[in-house]
C-alpha cells in the first residue's frame, strides 16, 4: 500500500469548495506524472467497473434459470446503489479529514458531497492525480465488495432487504474497515499489508456473505438426508464469460492499486503486478483442473473457473513483490483451497450458491497470510491481526444488519416463491421465456 | 465542445497526400500532449467500438428467439457499413475544408479518401493528436447512431433495405447534421452545446428510428383490441450484458469527447466526466428500479437496464460541468422518463422493440435541454433550436429514405415470414437451434 | 517488425537476477517514452488477453449444446497452460541470449525463470519499456496460437491429450518458430516481414489445427453419402459476442505490435494501425455478407463473423503501411477467402468445426503474401519462404505430437461419448441443463 493514498484525499475533503483547477492549487503538480497516474486510475477504474459485469454473468450463469432475472437485477442494482452511497457517505468515511474516533471511525457525512460543486473542491487538492479519478477508482472497490455477497445468497433472498443491506455495506461497513488501512487508520499504523484488498475487499465481502448465509439458511432441498443435492448452474457459457471478465478487470484492480504510474519505477511495478496477477489466475485454474480430475476423476469446469478466481484473490494482497514463480504457487494454493472447501461448506450446510465464500473469503485470507513471504516489513502476526479485526467487524455488523432486516421485513422469499423461482414469483419476468425447461 | 475539434481536420483534408510523419509538419507538435491526446482517442475509440457489441447483445436479448440471428446480423453489418461509409464520404462531410453551403453542407466526396496514401495525408496536418486516432474515434460515433435504429425496427424489417438506410445515415445524414456542430457549422456558431452527442448522436438516432417505426408499423399482434401484448425478450442475461458493455463504452464516449488529455486541466476534466457518467447511469438505474416498483409493484429489469442507459444519454450533452449531485438528478430524471414514456409509445401504437426511442430520443432531448443549468454561455433557446433543427432534418430525411425504400423494394417482411420469425424465413439459420421453444 | 523487439529481451535474460529497478540500470531510460511504451504493452496485453474470452465465446457458440462445457473447459485451460509454459520455457526460447543453434533454436530452459526473483532480473535490463510488460504482452500471442487449435478440433477430441498438445505448442513449437523472426533469428535476417503475426501466430495455429484435424478425422456423421451434414452452432449470440471481443482485442494485437509509443511518430503509427485494423475487419464482414447473399441467396451470419475475423487476420501481417483503402481490399479478400474455402474443406472431408483453418491459416497466408504491395524492402519470395518454413515446421512437429499422443493415449473420445456429447460423457456437466433439447 502506498501511503500517499491515505493522505492526499484526507486533505482534499476539508478544502473549501471551489471551481479551481488542479494547476491553480498551492503546489503545482508535476504535469506528466499527474497525467500518467490519473490515467492509471481511469483505466484501472473502468477495468474494475467491468468486474461488475463479470459478477453479473458469473452469478447469472451459476443460478438455475428460474432465478436468473432476479440475479441480474440484484447485480445492476447493487452496483448503482454502491455508486451513490460511496459518494454520499462512503468516500468521506474512508478517507477522513477529521476522524470521529482517531484511526477507527471517520465522519458519517461528507458535507462537501452535497455541495453543488461536488467533486470540484477536491480537484484542487490532490497534487499527484485528479481527485475525480481517485474517487472513480476507489468507488469500484466498494462496489466489488457488494458484488461478492449477491452470489452466495442467490435463489432465496428477497430483493429489497438485500438492497438495503447493500446500502449499509457500501455506505458504512466497507468504508469504515477500509479506512483502518487505506484511510491511514490504526491497521496501517500497525503495519498490516493488503496491497489491493484480499482482506479489505474480498474477505470482507466473504464475511458479509457468510453472515447472510448463516442467517438466511440454505435453499429448499439443497441438503436432504445428509446429502448435498446438486443444483447445477443454468448457463456455464455465461459463467465462463463472467470469469474471463473478472480476470480482465483484475488487471485494473491490482495494477491500479499501485496508485502511481508517473515514474519508471512505478510503471515497472504496475507491469510486474499485471504479470503476477495473470500467473496466479492461470495457476489457480490449472491447480483446480488437476485436483478435480484427481478427486472426482472428471475435471469440473465450475471448479476451474472458481480456481482461477481464487488465484486472483490470493495474489491481491501482495501482487507486486513475489516473483512469477511466487505468483504461481500462491495462486495454485488458492485454486486448491477452492476445490477442498466447496464440499466442506456443504458439509456444514452453509449454502453458497456460486462458491463466493471459498473464492473470496478463504482465498482472501490465504493471500493475506502469505504476504510476509515476499514483502519486507510485514509479519504473520500483523496479517492475522488485520484479518481477525476486519473479519470480526464485518461479520458482526453484517449479522446485526441481516438480523434486523429479518426481524423487520423478512429476508427470505416464501417457500412457494422459492420453488417457483424468484423470476416469476417476485418479478413476473423470465430470463429465457422462449426455452422450455428440461 | 472544443473548437479544435472543428478546425484541425478541416485543414487536414485539403492537404496534398504525402507520407510525411507528423513531426515533419510545419508546426512541430508538443510531444507529450500529442501522445496523451492521441492515446485518449485510441482508448476512447476502442471503448466506443465496444458499444457496438453492447447494442448487439442488448438487442439480441430483447427480441424473441426466432429473430435473434437476424438482429445479430444487422448489428455486425451496420457497424461494418458505417466504418466504410464514414471513411468514404462521412468524415469529409463532417469536417469540411470547403463547404458546399457555408456552415450547412460539406463536400459530398472526400477525394483524399481514395488516394493510396489515404489517411497519411492527414497525419501530417494535425498538431494536437494523430488524425488517424481522430478518425478512428469519430467513426465510432457515426456507427453508434446507426446502432440505435436497429433496435426499434427489429423483428419485422427486411435486412437489405435496413442496410441501405444505414448507408445513407452513416454516409450522409449523420455527417451533415454533425458538421453543423462538431464540424464548425452554423449550430456551433449559434452557441449550441452538445458535448458528446445527446442530440447529435442519440436523439438523431432516435429520430431516424421514429421515422422508421411510423412508416414500418408495429409488429403483428403487438396491439390488439386496444391492448398492448407483451412480447418478452428471449435472453435477459444478454440484455444485461449489453447494458454493462454500453455503460463501459460510455466512459470512452463521454471521456474521449474532451478531445484533449495533455494537460493537468484536461485529464482532470476527463476524470470528472468519468465520475459523472458513472453517477448518471447509476441514478438512472435506481430511479427506474424504484419507479417501476411503485407503479407496477414489481421491479422491472428491462426498465432498470433502460434506466441506466437513459441516465447515460442524459449526461452526454454536458458530462463535464455538473457536480456529482448534478449528474445524479440529471440521470435519475432520465431513468424516470424511460419508465413513463415506454407505455406512452405503446398507447400511440409506435412499436419500439427495445425502447430505443425513450432511451435515446427522449432522454437525449432531456440531456440537451438541461445543459444550461450547469454550463455557462449556453441558453435554453439555443438548445431548443439545436434539437429542433437536428430533429427536423434527421426525421424528414430519414422518412424520405424509408418511403423511397418502401416504394422501391419494400421494407417489411411478409406476414408469414414475420410470424415464422426472420431467422428461419429470411436467413435459414436459428440462433439457438438446440433449445426447444416453450 | 521493430528490431528493438528482438534485441532487448535477449540481453535481459542473461543478466544476473537482482531486485534492481529499471532506473538503477546502467543506461537510465528516457522517462516518458519508457512509460508510454510500457503502457502500450499493458493496454495491448490486456486487450489480447480479452481475445481468449473471444475464442471461448466464439467456439462455445459454434459447437452443439452437448459439447459446450467441454469447449469452455478447453479454452480456459489452454490459456492457463500457455501462461505457465511460456514463462517456464517459451519466453527463453523465443528471445534467446545464447542460441543453441544460431538463429534457429534457443535454449530449452531459461534458468532465470525459476529464480525466486523471477522477472526482477529482466526488469533491470530493458531501457525502452518494462520487461514485465513485454513478457505480459508476448505471452498473450503465444496463448492466441493455442486458442486457434481448439476450435477446429472441437466436439471429438479428448481433453487431456489436447492439453498436452497445448503444453508442447506453447512451450516449444510456437516459441521456436517465433524466435526465427521476432527473436532475431534467421527469418528476420532473411528479410521476412510479419508485423503482428498473420503467419507467426495465425497461420501457425492454423497449421497445428490442420495437422490435428487430419489425424483426428471428422465428427461422426459429418460427411455422409458424399454430402456434408450441417451441424449448426448452438448459440449464435455467443458466437457474435466472441467475434466482437476478438475484434476489440485485435486493436491491442496489431496496435501493440508497434512496440513503441513514446514518440509522435510511433503513436501516429499506432493510430494508423487501429484505423486499418478496423477497416479490414469491416471490409471482411461486408464482403462475406454480400458474397454469401450472392452464392446462397441468403446472408449467412457465421460467414459474416468469420469474414470479419478473416479481415483481421489478413491485415495482421502489415497493418501499418497500407492506406485505409488498402486495408479495405486486403480485408475484403480475406472475407471472400473464407466464404470460398469453408465448403472446400468440407469437400476434402477436413472437419473444422468453427472455420478456424479458413480464417487463420488461409487468410493468414493471404495477409502475409500481400505485404510487399505496401511495405518497402519486402519481397514475395521472402514472404513465401517464411510461410513455407513456418508452415512446414509447425505442421510436421504438430503432426508428430498428435501421432505420438494418438499412439500413447488416444486422442479421440469413444463413438458413444461423441454421440452423447462430451459434456455428459467426459465431464458429467451440461452447459445448459435447464433447456430441453429440440
PDB file of N, CA, C and O in Angstrom, chain C residues 246-285:
ATOM      1  N   UNK C 246     -13.083 -10.503 -30.120  1.00  0.00           N
ATOM      2  CA  UNK C 246     -11.835 -10.670 -30.873  1.00  0.00           C
ATOM      3  C   UNK C 246     -11.477  -9.398 -31.630  1.00  0.00           C
ATOM      4  O   UNK C 246     -10.322  -8.969 -31.661  1.00  0.00           O
ATOM      5  N   UNK C 247     -12.482  -8.793 -32.238  1.00  0.00           N
ATOM      6  CA  UNK C 247     -12.286  -7.540 -32.983  1.00  0.00           C
ATOM      7  C   UNK C 247     -11.694  -6.480 -32.041  1.00  0.00           C
ATOM      8  O   UNK C 247     -10.708  -5.812 -32.366  1.00  0.00           O
ATOM      9  N   UNK C 248     -12.265  -6.343 -30.873  1.00  0.00           N
ATOM     10  CA  UNK C 248     -11.746  -5.393 -29.880  1.00  0.00           C
ATOM     11  C   UNK C 248     -10.311  -5.737 -29.489  1.00  0.00           C
ATOM     12  O   UNK C 248      -9.422  -4.877 -29.461  1.00  0.00           O
ATOM     13  N   UNK C 249     -10.098  -6.997 -29.193  1.00  0.00           N
ATOM     14  CA  UNK C 249      -8.768  -7.404 -28.761  1.00  0.00           C
ATOM     15  C   UNK C 249      -7.704  -7.177 -29.823  1.00  0.00           C
ATOM     16  O   UNK C 249      -6.538  -6.926 -29.514  1.00  0.00           O
ATOM     17  N   UNK C 250      -8.135  -7.240 -31.088  1.00  0.00           N
ATOM     18  CA  UNK C 250      -7.193  -7.090 -32.192  1.00  0.00           C
ATOM     19  C   UNK C 250      -6.560  -5.705 -32.254  1.00  0.00           C
ATOM     20  O   UNK C 250      -5.464  -5.546 -32.808  1.00  0.00           O
ATOM     21  N   UNK C 251      -7.235  -4.701 -31.715  1.00  0.00           N
ATOM     22  CA  UNK C 251      -6.588  -3.381 -31.664  1.00  0.00           C
ATOM     23  C   UNK C 251      -5.318  -3.474 -30.815  1.00  0.00           C
ATOM     24  O   UNK C 251      -4.299  -2.859 -31.140  1.00  0.00           O
ATOM     25  N   UNK C 252      -5.381  -4.260 -29.756  1.00  0.00           N
ATOM     26  CA  UNK C 252      -4.187  -4.477 -28.952  1.00  0.00           C
ATOM     27  C   UNK C 252      -3.175  -5.363 -29.648  1.00  0.00           C
ATOM     28  O   UNK C 252      -1.964  -5.138 -29.575  1.00  0.00           O
ATOM     29  N   UNK C 253      -3.683  -6.367 -30.333  1.00  0.00           N
ATOM     30  CA  UNK C 253      -2.823  -7.322 -31.042  1.00  0.00           C
ATOM     31  C   UNK C 253      -1.965  -6.609 -32.084  1.00  0.00           C
ATOM     32  O   UNK C 253      -0.738  -6.756 -32.113  1.00  0.00           O
ATOM     33  N   UNK C 254      -2.619  -5.837 -32.951  1.00  0.00           N
ATOM     34  CA  UNK C 254      -1.884  -5.146 -34.011  1.00  0.00           C
ATOM     35  C   UNK C 254      -1.266  -3.843 -33.517  1.00  0.00           C
ATOM     36  O   UNK C 254      -0.108  -3.554 -33.817  1.00  0.00           O
ATOM     37  N   UNK C 255      -2.033  -3.061 -32.770  1.00  0.00           N
ATOM     38  CA  UNK C 255      -1.519  -1.777 -32.316  1.00  0.00           C
ATOM     39  C   UNK C 255      -0.345  -1.931 -31.371  1.00  0.00           C
ATOM     40  O   UNK C 255       0.651  -1.200 -31.460  1.00  0.00           O
ATOM     41  N   UNK C 256      -0.451  -2.879 -30.463  1.00  0.00           N
ATOM     42  CA  UNK C 256       0.644  -3.097 -29.522  1.00  0.00           C
ATOM     43  C   UNK C 256       1.911  -3.578 -30.206  1.00  0.00           C
ATOM     44  O   UNK C 256       3.018  -3.378 -29.693  1.00  0.00           O
ATOM     45  N   UNK C 257       1.762  -4.212 -31.365  1.00  0.00           N
ATOM     46  CA  UNK C 257       2.924  -4.737 -32.080  1.00  0.00           C
ATOM     47  C   UNK C 257       3.797  -3.648 -32.684  1.00  0.00           C
ATOM     48  O   UNK C 257       4.865  -3.943 -33.222  1.00  0.00           O
ATOM     49  N   UNK C 258       3.364  -2.405 -32.599  1.00  0.00           N
ATOM     50  CA  UNK C 258       4.254  -1.284 -32.931  1.00  0.00           C
ATOM     51  C   UNK C 258       5.430  -1.273 -31.959  1.00  0.00           C
ATOM     52  O   UNK C 258       6.520  -0.791 -32.287  1.00  0.00           O
ATOM     53  N   UNK C 259       5.206  -1.776 -30.767  1.00  0.00           N
ATOM     54  CA  UNK C 259       6.245  -1.954 -29.747  1.00  0.00           C
ATOM     55  C   UNK C 259       6.865  -0.645 -29.266  1.00  0.00           C
ATOM     56  O   UNK C 259       7.928  -0.660 -28.630  1.00  0.00           O
ATOM     57  N   UNK C 260       6.208   0.448 -29.533  1.00  0.00           N
ATOM     58  CA  UNK C 260       6.725   1.737 -29.078  1.00  0.00           C
ATOM     59  C   UNK C 260       5.615   2.764 -29.170  1.00  0.00           C
ATOM     60  O   UNK C 260       4.827   2.742 -30.122  1.00  0.00           O
ATOM     61  N   UNK C 261       5.538   3.655 -28.192  1.00  0.00           N
ATOM     62  CA  UNK C 261       4.508   4.699 -28.228  1.00  0.00           C
ATOM     63  C   UNK C 261       5.057   6.016 -27.696  1.00  0.00           C
ATOM     64  O   UNK C 261       4.301   6.940 -27.422  1.00  0.00           O
ATOM     65  N   UNK C 262       6.357   6.094 -27.556  1.00  0.00           N
ATOM     66  CA  UNK C 262       6.928   7.242 -26.869  1.00  0.00           C
ATOM     67  C   UNK C 262       7.315   8.429 -27.733  1.00  0.00           C
ATOM     68  O   UNK C 262       7.860   9.398 -27.228  1.00  0.00           O
ATOM     69  N   UNK C 263       7.022   8.351 -29.029  1.00  0.00           N
ATOM     70  CA  UNK C 263       7.297   9.492 -29.894  1.00  0.00           C
ATOM     71  C   UNK C 263       6.044   9.820 -30.695  1.00  0.00           C
ATOM     72  O   UNK C 263       5.126   8.996 -30.797  1.00  0.00           O
ATOM     73  N   UNK C 264       6.020  10.998 -31.259  1.00  0.00           N
ATOM     74  CA  UNK C 264       4.907  11.391 -32.111  1.00  0.00           C
ATOM     75  C   UNK C 264       4.756  10.410 -33.271  1.00  0.00           C
ATOM     76  O   UNK C 264       3.647  10.001 -33.623  1.00  0.00           O
ATOM     77  N   UNK C 265       5.866  10.022 -33.853  1.00  0.00           N
ATOM     78  CA  UNK C 265       5.805   9.095 -34.976  1.00  0.00           C
ATOM     79  C   UNK C 265       5.221   7.755 -34.569  1.00  0.00           C
ATOM     80  O   UNK C 265       4.389   7.181 -35.282  1.00  0.00           O
ATOM     81  N   UNK C 266       5.639   7.251 -33.420  1.00  0.00           N
ATOM     82  CA  UNK C 266       5.150   5.928 -33.009  1.00  0.00           C
ATOM     83  C   UNK C 266       3.664   5.933 -32.680  1.00  0.00           C
ATOM     84  O   UNK C 266       2.932   5.027 -33.076  1.00  0.00           O
ATOM     85  N   UNK C 267       3.211   6.920 -31.930  1.00  0.00           N
ATOM     86  CA  UNK C 267       1.796   6.914 -31.560  1.00  0.00           C
ATOM     87  C   UNK C 267       0.936   7.186 -32.795  1.00  0.00           C
ATOM     88  O   UNK C 267      -0.197   6.692 -32.903  1.00  0.00           O
ATOM     89  N   UNK C 268       1.463   7.940 -33.748  1.00  0.00           N
ATOM     90  CA  UNK C 268       0.761   8.149 -35.009  1.00  0.00           C
ATOM     91  C   UNK C 268       0.653   6.827 -35.768  1.00  0.00           C
ATOM     92  O   UNK C 268      -0.398   6.508 -36.338  1.00  0.00           O
ATOM     93  N   UNK C 269       1.718   6.062 -35.725  1.00  0.00           N
ATOM     94  CA  UNK C 269       1.677   4.741 -36.360  1.00  0.00           C
ATOM     95  C   UNK C 269       0.665   3.825 -35.673  1.00  0.00           C
ATOM     96  O   UNK C 269      -0.074   3.098 -36.333  1.00  0.00           O
ATOM     97  N   UNK C 270       0.645   3.841 -34.358  1.00  0.00           N
ATOM     98  CA  UNK C 270      -0.334   3.015 -33.646  1.00  0.00           C
ATOM     99  C   UNK C 270      -1.753   3.391 -34.071  1.00  0.00           C
ATOM    100  O   UNK C 270      -2.618   2.531 -34.268  1.00  0.00           O
ATOM    101  N   UNK C 271      -1.974   4.676 -34.256  1.00  0.00           N
ATOM    102  CA  UNK C 271      -3.305   5.136 -34.680  1.00  0.00           C
ATOM    103  C   UNK C 271      -3.660   4.615 -36.067  1.00  0.00           C
ATOM    104  O   UNK C 271      -4.792   4.181 -36.311  1.00  0.00           O
ATOM    105  N   UNK C 272      -2.709   4.704 -36.972  1.00  0.00           N
ATOM    106  CA  UNK C 272      -2.944   4.165 -38.323  1.00  0.00           C
ATOM    107  C   UNK C 272      -3.296   2.686 -38.239  1.00  0.00           C
ATOM    108  O   UNK C 272      -4.172   2.195 -38.949  1.00  0.00           O
ATOM    109  N   UNK C 273      -2.593   1.974 -37.386  1.00  0.00           N
ATOM    110  CA  UNK C 273      -2.834   0.541 -37.240  1.00  0.00           C
ATOM    111  C   UNK C 273      -4.245   0.278 -36.715  1.00  0.00           C
ATOM    112  O   UNK C 273      -4.945  -0.619 -37.198  1.00  0.00           O
ATOM    113  N   UNK C 274      -4.670   1.067 -35.739  1.00  0.00           N
ATOM    114  CA  UNK C 274      -6.040   0.905 -35.233  1.00  0.00           C
ATOM    115  C   UNK C 274      -7.053   1.112 -36.370  1.00  0.00           C
ATOM    116  O   UNK C 274      -7.975   0.315 -36.548  1.00  0.00           O
ATOM    117  N   UNK C 275      -6.866   2.199 -37.115  1.00  0.00           N
ATOM    118  CA  UNK C 275      -7.832   2.526 -38.170  1.00  0.00           C
ATOM    119  C   UNK C 275      -7.828   1.447 -39.262  1.00  0.00           C
ATOM    120  O   UNK C 275      -8.888   1.021 -39.733  1.00  0.00           O
ATOM    121  N   UNK C 276      -6.643   1.004 -39.642  1.00  0.00           N
ATOM    122  CA  UNK C 276      -6.556  -0.035 -40.679  1.00  0.00           C
ATOM    123  C   UNK C 276      -7.136  -1.361 -40.201  1.00  0.00           C
ATOM    124  O   UNK C 276      -7.789  -2.075 -40.960  1.00  0.00           O
ATOM    125  N   UNK C 277      -6.868  -1.703 -38.961  1.00  0.00           N
ATOM    126  CA  UNK C 277      -7.376  -2.960 -38.422  1.00  0.00           C
ATOM    127  C   UNK C 277      -8.898  -2.972 -38.437  1.00  0.00           C
ATOM    128  O   UNK C 277      -9.539  -3.952 -38.834  1.00  0.00           O
ATOM    129  N   UNK C 278      -9.470  -1.850 -38.031  1.00  0.00           N
ATOM    130  CA  UNK C 278     -10.927  -1.754 -38.024  1.00  0.00           C
ATOM    131  C   UNK C 278     -11.487  -1.844 -39.444  1.00  0.00           C
ATOM    132  O   UNK C 278     -12.489  -2.530 -39.691  1.00  0.00           O
ATOM    133  N   UNK C 279     -10.843  -1.162 -40.366  1.00  0.00           N
ATOM    134  CA  UNK C 279     -11.322  -1.164 -41.743  1.00  0.00           C
ATOM    135  C   UNK C 279     -11.259  -2.574 -42.349  1.00  0.00           C
ATOM    136  O   UNK C 279     -12.201  -3.000 -43.035  1.00  0.00           O
ATOM    137  N   UNK C 280     -10.179  -3.286 -42.101  1.00  0.00           N
ATOM    138  CA  UNK C 280     -10.046  -4.627 -42.680  1.00  0.00           C
ATOM    139  C   UNK C 280     -11.134  -5.555 -42.146  1.00  0.00           C
ATOM    140  O   UNK C 280     -11.697  -6.366 -42.890  1.00  0.00           O
ATOM    141  N   UNK C 281     -11.432  -5.437 -40.856  1.00  0.00           N
ATOM    142  CA  UNK C 281     -12.488  -6.274 -40.280  1.00  0.00           C
ATOM    143  C   UNK C 281     -13.837  -5.946 -40.903  1.00  0.00           C
ATOM    144  O   UNK C 281     -14.607  -6.844 -41.280  1.00  0.00           O
ATOM    145  N   UNK C 282     -14.123  -4.650 -41.010  1.00  0.00           N
ATOM    146  CA  UNK C 282     -15.399  -4.226 -41.590  1.00  0.00           C
ATOM    147  C   UNK C 282     -15.518  -4.715 -43.028  1.00  0.00           C
ATOM    148  O   UNK C 282     -16.569  -5.220 -43.445  1.00  0.00           O
ATOM    149  N   UNK C 283     -14.438  -4.579 -43.775  1.00  0.00           N
ATOM    150  CA  UNK C 283     -14.470  -4.994 -45.181  1.00  0.00           C
ATOM    151  C   UNK C 283     -14.632  -6.506 -45.303  1.00  0.00           C
ATOM    152  O   UNK C 283     -15.354  -6.988 -46.184  1.00  0.00           O
ATOM    153  N   UNK C 284     -13.978  -7.247 -44.434  1.00  0.00           N
ATOM    154  CA  UNK C 284     -14.141  -8.702 -44.454  1.00  0.00           C
ATOM    155  C   UNK C 284     -15.573  -9.111 -44.172  1.00  0.00           C
ATOM    156  O   UNK C 284     -16.121 -10.022 -44.811  1.00  0.00           O
ATOM    157  N   UNK C 285     -16.205  -8.435 -43.221  1.00  0.00           N
ATOM    158  CA  UNK C 285     -17.588  -8.756 -42.881  1.00  0.00           C
ATOM    159  C   UNK C 285     -18.524  -8.428 -44.031  1.00  0.00           C
ATOM    160  O   UNK C 285     -19.390  -9.242 -44.402  1.00  0.00           O
TER     161      UNK C 285
END
